[in-house]
Each structure stands twice: as structure tokens, then as C-alpha cells.
């Protein structure tokens, strides 16, 4: 997911340099959303792993 966020960030930078403000704004918005979703999923995964690690083995 972070790869997608980085891809949209690069697209936004290239679009901004070439003067396409609307496309750049949209791409940076998408990159922000994907970045925060990736962070949220990472935190949920880390919490689930920590909880799962506390159980005694079966």
C-alpha cells in the first residue's frame, strides 16, 4: 500500500511541475488517503500480533 501512496505522490509531483494543478491536487489527495489507511492497517496488525503473542501455546 505504501508503494501506491508513493506512486501517487510521484504522479502529483510530476503533474505539478508540468502545470497540471487539478491532477496534482487529486493525486496528492489519493496519496494521503492511501498513506493513512496503510498506517491504520499497520497499527491494527501490530495490535493483533501483540494480543496473539500473549496467549500460551496450545
Short mmCIF file of C-alpha atoms in Angstrom, two decimals:
data_model
loop_
_atom_site.label_atom_id
_atom_site.label_comp_id
_atom_site.label_asym_id
_atom_site.label_seq_id
_atom_site.Cartn_x
_atom_site.Cartn_y
_atom_site.Cartn_z
CA UNK A 1 0.00 0.00 0.00
CA UNK A 2 2.82 2.37 0.69
CA UNK A 3 4.03 1.70 -2.85
CA UNK A 4 0.71 3.03 -4.18
CA UNK A 5 0.96 6.09 -1.96
CA UNK A 6 4.48 6.76 -3.22
CA UNK A 7 3.34 6.25 -6.82
CA UNK A 8 0.55 8.81 -6.46
CA UNK A 9 2.95 11.21 -4.75
CA UNK A 10 5.36 10.97 -7.68
CA UNK A 11 2.49 11.45 -10.13
CA UNK A 12 1.43 14.55 -8.18
CA UNK A 13 4.95 16.00 -8.24
CA UNK A 14 5.33 15.41 -11.98
CA UNK A 15 1.87 16.87 -12.67
CA UNK A 16 2.65 19.93 -10.55
CA UNK A 17 5.94 20.54 -12.35
CA UNK A 18 4.17 20.30 -15.71
CA UNK A 19 1.45 22.70 -14.58
CA UNK A 20 -1.48 20.33 -14.17
CA UNK A 21 -2.75 21.66 -10.84
CA UNK A 22 -6.03 19.75 -10.77
CA UNK A 23 -4.42 16.41 -11.43
CA UNK A 24 -1.67 17.15 -8.91
CA UNK A 25 -4.20 18.04 -6.22
CA UNK A 26 -6.23 14.91 -6.85
CA UNK A 27 -3.16 12.66 -6.87
CA UNK A 28 -1.84 14.11 -3.60
CA UNK A 29 -5.27 13.65 -2.01
CA UNK A 30 -5.33 10.00 -3.05
CA UNK A 31 -1.75 9.54 -1.80
CA UNK A 32 -2.70 10.96 1.61
CA UNK A 33 -5.73 8.68 1.93
CA UNK A 34 -3.76 5.57 0.96
CA UNK A 35 -0.93 6.52 3.32
CA UNK A 36 -3.23 6.92 6.33
CA UNK A 37 -5.10 3.69 5.51
CA UNK A 38 -1.75 1.87 5.36
CA UNK A 39 -0.73 3.32 8.75
CA UNK A 40 -4.08 2.32 10.28
CA UNK A 41 -3.79 -1.23 8.92
CA UNK A 42 -0.24 -1.46 10.25
CA UNK A 43 -1.35 -0.40 13.73
CA UNK A 44 -4.26 -2.86 13.72
CA UNK A 45 -1.92 -5.63 12.58
CA UNK A 46 0.64 -4.76 15.26
CA UNK A 47 -2.04 -4.73 17.97
CA UNK A 48 -3.47 -8.06 16.80
CA UNK A 49 0.03 -9.58 16.77
CA UNK A 50 0.73 -8.30 20.28
CA UNK A 51 -2.54 -9.71 21.59
CA UNK A 52 -1.99 -13.02 19.80
CA UNK A 53 1.56 -13.24 21.20
CA UNK A 54 0.33 -13.12 24.81
CA UNK A 55 -1.66 -16.35 24.59
CA UNK A 56 0.01 -19.55 25.78
CA UNK A 57 0.72 -22.04 23.00
CA UNK A 58 -1.86 -24.79 22.52
#
